[in-house]
mmCIF file of C-alpha atoms and ligand atoms in Angstrom:
data_model
loop_
_atom_site.group_PDB
_atom_site.id
_atom_site.type_symbol
_atom_site.label_atom_id
_atom_site.label_comp_id
_atom_site.label_asym_id
_atom_site.label_seq_id
_atom_site.Cartn_x
_atom_site.Cartn_y
_atom_site.Cartn_z
ATOM 1 C CA MET A 1 24.580 83.422 -73.427
ATOM 2 C CA ARG A 2 21.935 80.932 -72.403
ATOM 3 C CA LEU A 3 22.513 78.665 -69.450
ATOM 4 C CA PRO A 4 21.839 75.004 -70.224
ATOM 5 C CA PHE A 5 18.237 74.833 -69.009
ATOM 6 C CA ARG A 6 16.544 71.696 -70.315
ATOM 7 C CA LYS A 7 14.444 72.413 -73.365
ATOM 8 C CA THR A 8 11.399 70.785 -71.841
ATOM 9 C CA LEU A 9 11.198 73.592 -69.269
ATOM 10 C CA ASP A 10 9.942 75.871 -72.065
ATOM 11 C CA ASN A 11 6.778 73.734 -72.100
ATOM 12 C CA ILE A 12 6.203 73.722 -68.374
ATOM 13 C CA THR A 13 4.265 76.335 -66.445
ATOM 14 C CA ALA A 14 5.022 76.405 -62.729
ATOM 15 C CA TYR A 15 2.286 75.074 -60.452
ATOM 16 C CA LYS A 16 0.263 77.966 -59.128
ATOM 17 C CA PRO A 17 -0.740 77.377 -55.518
ATOM 18 C CA GLY A 18 -3.681 79.111 -53.872
ATOM 19 C CA LYS A 19 -2.785 82.577 -52.634
ATOM 20 C CA PRO A 20 -1.647 82.525 -48.981
ATOM 21 C CA ILE A 21 -3.870 84.235 -46.401
ATOM 22 C CA GLU A 22 -0.970 86.399 -45.146
ATOM 23 C CA ASP A 23 -0.388 87.882 -48.647
ATOM 24 C CA VAL A 24 -4.018 88.921 -48.956
ATOM 25 C CA GLN A 25 -4.094 90.365 -45.432
ATOM 26 C CA ARG A 26 -1.018 92.452 -46.219
ATOM 27 C CA GLU A 27 -2.132 93.559 -49.686
ATOM 28 C CA TYR A 28 -5.598 94.701 -48.673
ATOM 29 C CA GLY A 29 -5.038 95.536 -45.006
ATOM 30 C CA LEU A 30 -7.577 92.928 -43.954
ATOM 31 C CA GLU A 31 -7.716 91.324 -40.554
ATOM 32 C CA HIS A 32 -9.877 88.363 -41.414
ATOM 33 C CA VAL A 33 -9.376 86.357 -44.593
ATOM 34 C CA ASP A 34 -10.972 83.017 -45.527
ATOM 35 C CA LYS A 35 -8.977 80.803 -47.848
ATOM 36 C CA LEU A 36 -11.267 78.655 -49.919
ATOM 37 C CA ALA A 37 -8.716 78.134 -52.664
ATOM 38 C CA SER A 38 -6.695 74.983 -52.022
ATOM 39 C CA ASN A 39 -9.196 72.381 -50.843
ATOM 40 C CA GLU A 40 -7.748 72.443 -47.361
ATOM 41 C CA ASN A 41 -9.552 71.163 -44.301
ATOM 42 C CA PRO A 42 -11.544 73.928 -42.554
ATOM 43 C CA LEU A 43 -11.536 71.920 -39.304
ATOM 44 C CA ASN A 44 -7.714 71.724 -39.204
ATOM 45 C CA CYS A 45 -6.776 68.161 -38.172
ATOM 46 C CA SER A 46 -7.345 65.628 -35.422
ATOM 47 C CA PRO A 47 -6.170 66.738 -31.952
ATOM 48 C CA LEU A 48 -4.410 63.369 -31.767
ATOM 49 C CA ALA A 49 -2.199 64.421 -34.671
ATOM 50 C CA ILE A 50 -1.346 67.731 -33.000
ATOM 51 C CA GLU A 51 -0.406 65.930 -29.807
ATOM 52 C CA ALA A 52 1.779 63.453 -31.721
ATOM 53 C CA VAL A 53 3.584 66.326 -33.452
ATOM 54 C CA ARG A 54 4.144 68.065 -30.129
ATOM 55 C CA LYS A 55 5.796 64.963 -28.693
ATOM 56 C CA ALA A 56 7.887 64.268 -31.790
ATOM 57 C CA ALA A 57 9.173 67.844 -31.788
ATOM 58 C CA ALA A 58 11.541 66.763 -29.022
ATOM 59 C CA ASN A 59 13.642 64.889 -31.600
ATOM 60 C CA LEU A 60 13.907 67.246 -34.520
ATOM 61 C CA SER A 61 17.668 66.841 -34.797
ATOM 62 C CA LEU A 62 17.241 63.213 -35.804
ATOM 63 C CA TYR A 63 16.512 62.112 -39.367
ATOM 64 C CA PRO A 64 13.165 60.420 -39.765
ATOM 65 C CA ASP A 65 12.839 56.687 -40.331
ATOM 66 C CA GLY A 66 13.634 56.540 -44.050
ATOM 67 C CA ASN A 67 11.389 53.518 -44.495
ATOM 68 C CA ALA A 68 8.487 55.107 -42.567
ATOM 69 C CA THR A 69 8.055 51.630 -41.074
ATOM 70 C CA GLU A 70 5.458 52.482 -38.430
ATOM 71 C CA LEU A 71 3.391 54.570 -40.808
ATOM 72 C CA LYS A 72 3.491 51.848 -43.453
ATOM 73 C CA LYS A 73 2.355 49.386 -40.812
ATOM 74 C CA ALA A 74 -0.466 51.657 -39.687
ATOM 75 C CA ILE A 75 -1.738 52.144 -43.251
ATOM 76 C CA ALA A 76 -1.386 48.437 -44.042
ATOM 77 C CA ASN A 77 -3.356 47.539 -40.895
ATOM 78 C CA PHE A 78 -5.993 50.141 -41.598
ATOM 79 C CA TYR A 79 -6.715 48.653 -45.005
ATOM 80 C CA GLY A 80 -5.815 45.046 -44.273
ATOM 81 C CA VAL A 81 -3.121 44.931 -46.975
ATOM 82 C CA LYS A 82 0.576 44.001 -46.928
ATOM 83 C CA GLU A 83 3.143 46.547 -45.776
ATOM 84 C CA THR A 84 5.027 45.893 -49.003
ATOM 85 C CA GLU A 85 2.011 47.227 -50.908
ATOM 86 C CA VAL A 86 2.132 50.629 -49.191
ATOM 87 C CA MET A 87 4.409 53.588 -49.863
ATOM 88 C CA PRO A 88 4.093 56.892 -47.973
ATOM 89 C CA THR A 89 5.486 59.949 -49.758
ATOM 90 C CA CYS A 90 5.924 63.683 -49.254
ATOM 91 C CA GLY A 91 2.343 64.363 -50.276
ATOM 92 C CA SER A 92 0.853 62.294 -53.079
ATOM 93 C CA ASP A 93 2.266 65.017 -55.277
ATOM 94 C CA GLU A 94 5.727 63.512 -54.818
ATOM 95 C CA MET A 95 4.391 60.175 -56.025
ATOM 96 C CA VAL A 96 3.127 61.807 -59.229
ATOM 97 C CA SER A 97 6.720 62.793 -60.090
ATOM 98 C CA LEU A 98 8.143 59.466 -58.939
ATOM 99 C CA LEU A 99 5.714 57.559 -61.151
ATOM 100 C CA ALA A 100 6.554 59.683 -64.184
ATOM 101 C CA GLU A 101 10.248 59.012 -63.537
ATOM 102 C CA THR A 102 9.613 55.305 -62.980
ATOM 103 C CA PHE A 103 7.571 54.626 -66.091
ATOM 104 C CA LEU A 104 8.099 57.309 -68.728
ATOM 105 C CA ASP A 105 11.027 57.568 -71.111
ATOM 106 C CA PRO A 106 11.351 60.516 -73.496
ATOM 107 C CA GLY A 107 8.794 60.207 -76.291
ATOM 108 C CA ASP A 108 6.561 57.712 -74.475
ATOM 109 C CA GLU A 109 2.903 58.635 -74.584
ATOM 110 C CA THR A 110 0.925 59.411 -71.461
ATOM 111 C CA ILE A 111 -2.794 60.138 -71.422
ATOM 112 C CA MET A 112 -4.537 62.607 -69.140
ATOM 113 C CA ALA A 113 -7.620 64.782 -69.051
ATOM 114 C CA ASP A 114 -7.981 68.511 -69.335
ATOM 115 C CA LEU A 115 -9.071 69.844 -66.917
ATOM 116 C CA THR A 116 -7.468 67.703 -64.259
ATOM 117 C CA PHE A 117 -4.838 67.945 -61.508
ATOM 118 C CA THR A 118 -1.964 69.962 -62.991
ATOM 119 C CA SER A 119 0.870 67.985 -61.398
ATOM 120 C CA TYR A 120 0.393 65.181 -63.938
ATOM 121 C CA ILE A 121 1.325 67.341 -66.904
ATOM 122 C CA ILE A 122 4.264 68.951 -65.126
ATOM 123 C CA ALA A 123 5.651 65.530 -64.137
ATOM 124 C CA ALA A 124 5.138 64.073 -67.610
ATOM 125 C CA ARG A 125 6.793 66.992 -69.364
ATOM 126 C CA MET A 126 9.668 66.954 -66.915
ATOM 127 C CA VAL A 127 10.634 63.521 -68.280
ATOM 128 C CA ASP A 128 9.978 64.526 -71.922
ATOM 129 C CA ALA A 129 6.992 62.236 -72.361
ATOM 130 C CA LYS A 130 4.455 63.011 -75.084
ATOM 131 C CA VAL A 131 1.331 64.220 -73.336
ATOM 132 C CA VAL A 132 -1.968 63.174 -74.924
ATOM 133 C CA ILE A 133 -4.791 65.316 -73.605
ATOM 134 C CA ILE A 134 -8.418 64.216 -73.698
ATOM 135 C CA PRO A 135 -10.876 67.036 -72.938
ATOM 136 C CA LEU A 136 -13.541 66.477 -70.307
ATOM 137 C CA LYS A 137 -17.073 65.628 -71.417
ATOM 138 C CA ASP A 138 -19.782 67.333 -69.361
ATOM 139 C CA PHE A 139 -17.077 68.183 -66.798
ATOM 140 C CA LYS A 140 -16.319 64.454 -66.389
ATOM 141 C CA LEU A 141 -13.293 62.429 -67.456
ATOM 142 C CA ASP A 142 -14.019 61.030 -70.921
ATOM 143 C CA LEU A 143 -12.970 57.461 -70.178
ATOM 144 C CA ASP A 144 -14.025 56.229 -73.639
ATOM 145 C CA GLY A 145 -11.945 58.952 -75.264
ATOM 146 C CA MET A 146 -9.003 58.127 -73.023
ATOM 147 C CA ALA A 147 -9.211 54.412 -73.893
ATOM 148 C CA GLU A 148 -9.437 55.208 -77.610
ATOM 149 C CA ALA A 149 -6.272 57.293 -77.359
ATOM 150 C CA ILE A 150 -4.178 54.290 -76.238
ATOM 151 C CA THR A 151 -1.452 53.334 -78.740
ATOM 152 C CA ASP A 152 1.582 51.025 -78.662
ATOM 153 C CA LYS A 153 3.519 53.929 -77.195
ATOM 154 C CA THR A 154 1.170 54.584 -74.268
ATOM 155 C CA LYS A 155 2.784 53.872 -70.924
ATOM 156 C CA VAL A 156 0.767 55.726 -68.290
ATOM 157 C CA ILE A 157 -2.831 56.961 -67.958
ATOM 158 C CA TRP A 158 -3.750 59.411 -65.190
ATOM 159 C CA LEU A 159 -7.223 59.153 -63.653
ATOM 160 C CA CYS A 160 -8.401 61.520 -60.960
ATOM 161 C CA ASN A 161 -11.537 60.350 -59.137
ATOM 162 C CA PRO A 162 -13.207 62.594 -58.010
ATOM 163 C CA ASN A 163 -11.636 64.895 -60.568
ATOM 164 C CA ASN A 164 -9.906 68.088 -59.512
ATOM 165 C CA PRO A 165 -11.029 70.817 -60.277
ATOM 166 C CA THR A 166 -14.504 69.756 -61.443
ATOM 167 C CA GLY A 167 -15.473 67.472 -58.539
ATOM 168 C CA THR A 168 -17.092 64.929 -60.859
ATOM 169 C CA MET A 169 -16.606 61.184 -60.520
ATOM 170 C CA PHE A 170 -16.859 58.048 -62.586
ATOM 171 C CA THR A 171 -18.687 54.981 -61.328
ATOM 172 C CA GLU A 172 -17.558 51.442 -60.665
ATOM 173 C CA ALA A 173 -19.263 50.265 -63.873
ATOM 174 C CA GLU A 174 -17.512 52.976 -65.884
ATOM 175 C CA LEU A 175 -14.162 52.101 -64.382
ATOM 176 C CA THR A 176 -14.652 48.375 -65.036
ATOM 177 C CA ALA A 177 -15.552 49.053 -68.663
ATOM 178 C CA PHE A 178 -12.519 51.297 -69.018
ATOM 179 C CA MET A 179 -10.079 48.827 -67.466
ATOM 180 C CA ALA A 180 -11.328 46.109 -69.841
ATOM 181 C CA LYS A 181 -9.961 48.260 -72.674
ATOM 182 C CA VAL A 182 -6.586 49.036 -71.103
ATOM 183 C CA PRO A 183 -3.768 46.610 -72.006
ATOM 184 C CA GLU A 184 -2.062 45.020 -69.008
ATOM 185 C CA ASN A 185 1.244 46.684 -69.814
ATOM 186 C CA VAL A 186 -0.199 50.193 -69.547
ATOM 187 C CA VAL A 187 -0.044 51.733 -66.080
ATOM 188 C CA VAL A 188 -3.174 53.392 -64.706
ATOM 189 C CA VAL A 189 -2.547 55.925 -61.943
ATOM 190 C CA TYR A 190 -5.733 56.244 -59.938
ATOM 191 C CA ASP A 191 -5.608 59.395 -57.822
ATOM 192 C CA GLU A 192 -8.149 59.440 -55.003
ATOM 193 C CA ALA A 193 -7.061 62.520 -53.061
ATOM 194 C CA TYR A 194 -10.719 63.330 -52.255
ATOM 195 C CA VAL A 195 -12.196 59.853 -51.908
ATOM 196 C CA GLU A 196 -13.288 60.359 -48.295
ATOM 197 C CA PHE A 197 -15.697 63.128 -49.325
ATOM 198 C CA VAL A 198 -17.640 61.039 -51.851
ATOM 199 C CA THR A 199 -21.367 60.602 -51.179
ATOM 200 C CA ASN A 200 -22.507 58.929 -54.418
ATOM 201 C CA PRO A 201 -23.181 55.198 -53.820
ATOM 202 C CA ASP A 202 -22.078 54.312 -57.361
ATOM 203 C CA TYR A 203 -18.470 55.268 -56.609
ATOM 204 C CA PRO A 204 -16.109 52.261 -57.073
ATOM 205 C CA LYS A 205 -16.375 50.094 -53.959
ATOM 206 C CA ASP A 206 -13.302 49.277 -51.868
ATOM 207 C CA SER A 207 -11.311 51.247 -54.400
ATOM 208 C CA TYR A 208 -8.219 51.175 -52.183
ATOM 209 C CA LYS A 209 -7.646 47.587 -53.293
ATOM 210 C CA LEU A 210 -8.235 48.025 -57.005
ATOM 211 C CA TYR A 211 -4.498 47.402 -57.490
ATOM 212 C CA GLN A 212 -5.131 43.817 -56.351
ATOM 213 C CA LYS A 213 -7.671 43.286 -59.113
ATOM 214 C CA TYR A 214 -5.610 45.210 -61.676
ATOM 215 C CA PRO A 215 -1.834 44.788 -61.169
ATOM 216 C CA ASN A 216 -1.220 47.700 -63.573
ATOM 217 C CA MET A 217 -3.205 50.066 -61.357
ATOM 218 C CA ILE A 218 -1.700 52.353 -58.731
ATOM 219 C CA VAL A 219 -3.953 53.909 -56.066
ATOM 220 C CA MET A 220 -2.866 57.237 -54.582
ATOM 221 C CA ARG A 221 -4.401 58.787 -51.470
ATOM 222 C CA THR A 222 -3.390 61.594 -49.145
ATOM 223 C CA PHE A 223 -3.470 62.883 -45.589
ATOM 224 C CA SER A 224 -3.760 66.457 -46.914
ATOM 225 C CA LYS A 225 -7.504 66.632 -47.398
ATOM 226 C CA VAL A 226 -9.932 64.850 -45.089
ATOM 227 C CA TYR A 227 -7.194 64.326 -42.466
ATOM 228 C CA GLY A 228 -6.156 67.975 -42.621
ATOM 229 C CA LEU A 229 -2.385 67.461 -42.690
ATOM 230 C CA ALA A 230 -1.599 69.410 -45.874
ATOM 231 C CA GLY A 231 1.001 71.489 -44.028
ATOM 232 C CA LEU A 232 3.024 68.408 -43.127
ATOM 233 C CA ARG A 233 3.085 66.882 -46.624
ATOM 234 C CA VAL A 234 2.183 63.240 -46.430
ATOM 235 C CA GLY A 235 0.359 61.012 -48.855
ATOM 236 C CA TYR A 236 0.489 57.311 -49.673
ATOM 237 C CA THR A 237 0.215 54.873 -52.498
ATOM 238 C CA LEU A 238 -1.191 51.363 -52.607
ATOM 239 C CA ALA A 239 0.191 49.219 -55.406
ATOM 240 C CA ASN A 240 1.784 45.869 -56.039
ATOM 241 C CA GLU A 241 5.201 45.164 -54.623
ATOM 242 C CA GLU A 242 7.036 45.090 -57.947
ATOM 243 C CA ILE A 243 5.914 48.627 -58.760
ATOM 244 C CA LEU A 244 6.765 49.982 -55.324
ATOM 245 C CA ASN A 245 10.189 48.280 -55.318
ATOM 246 C CA ASN A 246 11.024 50.109 -58.524
ATOM 247 C CA VAL A 247 9.718 53.446 -57.267
ATOM 248 C CA ASN A 248 11.749 52.883 -54.130
ATOM 249 C CA LYS A 249 14.989 52.950 -56.174
ATOM 250 C CA ILE A 250 14.519 56.639 -56.964
ATOM 251 C CA ARG A 251 12.692 57.829 -53.867
ATOM 252 C CA LYS A 252 14.616 60.302 -51.714
ATOM 253 C CA ALA A 253 15.878 58.561 -48.583
ATOM 254 C CA PHE A 254 14.003 60.702 -46.050
ATOM 255 C CA ASN A 255 11.030 61.845 -48.104
ATOM 256 C CA VAL A 256 8.473 61.744 -45.281
ATOM 257 C CA ASN A 257 9.566 63.872 -42.354
ATOM 258 C CA ARG A 258 9.442 62.844 -38.712
ATOM 259 C CA LEU A 259 6.441 65.018 -37.771
ATOM 260 C CA ALA A 260 4.451 63.927 -40.798
ATOM 261 C CA GLN A 261 4.977 60.261 -39.973
ATOM 262 C CA VAL A 262 3.709 60.478 -36.396
ATOM 263 C CA ALA A 263 0.867 62.832 -37.272
ATOM 264 C CA ALA A 264 -0.385 60.533 -40.028
ATOM 265 C CA ILE A 265 -0.337 57.513 -37.719
ATOM 266 C CA ALA A 266 -2.340 59.432 -35.106
ATOM 267 C CA ALA A 267 -4.722 60.877 -37.701
ATOM 268 C CA LEU A 268 -5.607 57.423 -39.014
ATOM 269 C CA LYS A 269 -6.705 56.428 -35.513
ATOM 270 C CA ASP A 270 -9.201 59.267 -35.344
ATOM 271 C CA GLN A 271 -11.921 58.171 -37.729
ATOM 272 C CA GLU A 272 -14.431 60.179 -35.700
ATOM 273 C CA PHE A 273 -12.673 63.292 -36.952
ATOM 274 C CA VAL A 274 -12.926 61.989 -40.519
ATOM 275 C CA GLU A 275 -16.663 61.455 -40.094
ATOM 276 C CA LYS A 276 -17.090 64.943 -38.702
ATOM 277 C CA VAL A 277 -15.240 66.458 -41.663
ATOM 278 C CA HIS A 278 -17.352 64.426 -44.073
ATOM 279 C CA LYS A 279 -20.528 65.662 -42.380
ATOM 280 C CA VAL A 280 -19.478 69.328 -42.309
ATOM 281 C CA ASN A 281 -18.528 69.065 -45.971
ATOM 282 C CA LYS A 282 -21.858 67.498 -46.927
ATOM 283 C CA GLU A 283 -23.824 70.176 -45.076
ATOM 284 C CA GLY A 284 -21.658 72.905 -46.599
ATOM 285 C CA LYS A 285 -22.164 71.472 -50.048
ATOM 286 C CA GLU A 286 -25.943 71.436 -49.674
ATOM 287 C CA TYR A 287 -25.964 74.995 -48.343
ATOM 288 C CA LEU A 288 -23.783 76.223 -51.210
ATOM 289 C CA TYR A 289 -25.872 74.410 -53.851
ATOM 290 C CA LYS A 290 -28.990 76.078 -52.466
ATOM 291 C CA SER A 291 -27.324 79.488 -52.303
ATOM 292 C CA PHE A 292 -25.960 79.234 -55.850
ATOM 293 C CA GLU A 293 -29.386 78.198 -57.106
ATOM 294 C CA GLU A 294 -30.996 81.192 -55.368
ATOM 295 C CA MET A 295 -28.405 83.418 -57.012
ATOM 296 C CA GLY A 296 -29.010 81.827 -60.419
ATOM 297 C CA ILE A 297 -25.405 80.620 -60.642
ATOM 298 C CA LYS A 298 -24.565 77.373 -62.397
ATOM 299 C CA TYR A 299 -22.365 74.837 -60.622
ATOM 300 C CA VAL A 300 -21.203 71.288 -61.180
ATOM 301 C CA PRO A 301 -22.449 68.872 -58.491
ATOM 302 C CA THR A 302 -19.392 67.677 -56.584
ATOM 303 C CA GLU A 303 -18.145 64.516 -54.871
ATOM 304 C CA ALA A 304 -15.243 66.352 -53.255
ATOM 305 C CA ASN A 305 -14.621 69.276 -50.882
ATOM 306 C CA TYR A 306 -14.799 71.954 -53.559
ATOM 307 C CA ILE A 307 -17.314 73.103 -56.138
ATOM 308 C CA PHE A 308 -16.664 74.075 -59.743
ATOM 309 C CA VAL A 309 -18.790 77.149 -60.284
ATOM 310 C CA ASP A 310 -19.663 79.177 -63.374
ATOM 311 C CA VAL A 311 -19.811 82.729 -62.013
ATOM 312 C CA GLY A 312 -20.862 84.074 -65.397
ATOM 313 C CA ARG A 313 -18.100 86.699 -65.353
ATOM 314 C CA ASP A 314 -14.367 86.651 -65.968
ATOM 315 C CA CYS A 315 -13.004 84.345 -63.265
ATOM 316 C CA ASN A 316 -9.954 86.515 -62.561
ATOM 317 C CA GLU A 317 -12.095 89.585 -61.999
ATOM 318 C CA VAL A 318 -14.305 87.735 -59.529
ATOM 319 C CA PHE A 319 -11.204 86.295 -57.836
ATOM 320 C CA VAL A 320 -9.746 89.792 -57.278
ATOM 321 C CA GLU A 321 -13.050 91.300 -56.126
ATOM 322 C CA LEU A 322 -13.612 88.512 -53.606
ATOM 323 C CA GLN A 323 -10.041 88.822 -52.404
ATOM 324 C CA LYS A 324 -10.577 92.507 -51.647
ATOM 325 C CA ARG A 325 -13.465 91.366 -49.472
ATOM 326 C CA GLY A 326 -11.393 88.777 -47.624
ATOM 327 C CA VAL A 327 -12.242 85.574 -49.470
ATOM 328 C CA ILE A 328 -9.663 83.702 -51.545
ATOM 329 C CA ILE A 329 -11.012 81.313 -54.170
ATOM 330 C CA ARG A 330 -9.341 79.770 -57.205
ATOM 331 C CA PRO A 331 -9.957 81.170 -60.686
ATOM 332 C CA ILE A 332 -9.711 78.285 -63.155
ATOM 333 C CA LYS A 333 -10.581 79.476 -66.660
ATOM 334 C CA GLU A 334 -13.037 81.680 -68.504
ATOM 335 C CA THR A 335 -16.007 82.104 -66.166
ATOM 336 C CA PHE A 336 -15.177 79.112 -63.970
ATOM 337 C CA VAL A 337 -13.847 79.215 -60.432
ATOM 338 C CA ARG A 338 -13.225 76.479 -57.883
ATOM 339 C CA ILE A 339 -14.448 77.133 -54.375
ATOM 340 C CA THR A 340 -13.406 74.985 -51.417
ATOM 341 C CA ILE A 341 -16.276 74.107 -49.097
ATOM 342 C CA GLY A 342 -15.509 75.639 -45.694
ATOM 343 C CA THR A 343 -17.170 75.763 -42.301
ATOM 344 C CA MET A 344 -20.774 76.993 -42.371
ATOM 345 C CA GLN A 345 -19.582 80.417 -41.255
ATOM 346 C CA GLN A 346 -17.018 80.593 -44.043
ATOM 347 C CA ASN A 347 -19.584 79.403 -46.582
ATOM 348 C CA GLN A 348 -22.034 82.089 -45.425
ATOM 349 C CA ARG A 349 -19.380 84.797 -45.681
ATOM 350 C CA LEU A 350 -18.459 83.580 -49.168
ATOM 351 C CA VAL A 351 -22.089 83.667 -50.307
ATOM 352 C CA SER A 352 -22.656 87.155 -48.964
ATOM 353 C CA GLN A 353 -19.467 88.505 -50.595
ATOM 354 C CA LEU A 354 -20.166 86.713 -53.860
ATOM 355 C CA LYS A 355 -23.653 88.247 -53.942
ATOM 356 C CA GLU A 356 -22.089 91.653 -53.571
ATOM 357 C CA VAL A 357 -19.443 91.052 -56.248
ATOM 358 C CA LEU A 358 -21.957 89.669 -58.736
ATOM 359 C CA GLY A 359 -24.637 92.230 -57.862
ATOM 360 C CA LYS A 360 -27.152 89.504 -56.957
HETATM 361 C C1 LIG B 1 -6.193 65.408 -57.295
HETATM 362 C C2 LIG B 1 -5.056 65.679 -56.401
HETATM 363 N N1 LIG B 1 -4.099 64.761 -56.282
HETATM 364 C C3 LIG B 1 -3.047 64.956 -55.479
HETATM 365 C C4 LIG B 1 -2.925 66.114 -54.754
HETATM 366 C C5 LIG B 1 -1.692 66.291 -53.951
HETATM 367 O O1 LIG B 1 -1.939 66.284 -52.647
HETATM 368 P P1 LIG B 1 -0.766 66.162 -51.599
HETATM 369 O O2 LIG B 1 0.537 66.278 -52.332
HETATM 370 O O3 LIG B 1 -0.985 67.264 -50.658
HETATM 371 O O4 LIG B 1 -0.922 64.794 -51.009
HETATM 372 C C6 LIG B 1 -3.889 67.096 -54.835
HETATM 373 C C7 LIG B 1 -3.750 68.353 -54.081
HETATM 374 O O5 LIG B 1 -4.432 69.292 -54.201
HETATM 375 C C8 LIG B 1 -4.982 66.877 -55.692
HETATM 376 O O6 LIG B 1 -5.940 67.801 -55.839
#
């Protein structure tokens, strides 16, 4: 007898997170393991955030502020936007699901790239939407292809800039041309989880306020990456009030926990930390580019804190071999892996182990 699981679950593959350090230590009896698999921050987070968490730990028996009022205020002040245009969530990942539930009825079409962030497809399938997949072109989102795929049934388009896992971006001019082709009643989710790492000057300027220019656009950002608060789960969305009021109807009452709220407020105040992370990432990126070139390995230039690398061998094999040597990376497909940029020491260890694995 089959329990009444929803049919759509047959089409959903569970999200596969990066392998935890503890698992690899246990499996291979290793003392030191570097995790370069989940685009986490190698510098941890701002000391101000740690201090705020320490203080807030005195009140763990109390529910958090369900409206995250102070955090909303802090984000609104940081960007100079209205509090009603800001919504913090339990990671931006939660917002992906909330948006699918807000806008997609069964059978509605939703357009996304492949490869891109896997939460979009899980969220869309969860609500029985019809997923229209547009393959990447030269590792970049094919914005022309995505615009051409719009039909009367299209409700939501998912854009990831820079794109995960390839690290590529589209420019302001490309985005403007794309938006000119998108009808006003089609929602564009613009996911900028890695925006703070971008170095290319052609990246869309002041992209946080694109929702003001395009009322059908929703900008998602996170505290998980450059701010280093992935363990606390807090992200935020900037969008017009009407959209956020509707999302608010289905949001869980206490979706952003007490520690996450205070840590995010403190983290925003420490822009020096953000600059330091940006700098370490840029230096790491240049070192890794140079090392890959010396090894004769192809990679895709990145605007994020990870690099999409063609290791020229089965990605799962390379993943396992590196793991045995204390480095966790992410196998993606075929000969492609995604490697998070770490501290210089971590990058050097990765390069030396990769050389060994690939016999370079
Ligand atoms: C492109 C992209 N969007 C969103 C997220 C979700 O981040 P979080 O839920 O930690 O805010 C991630 C996490 O890896 C990501 O890569």
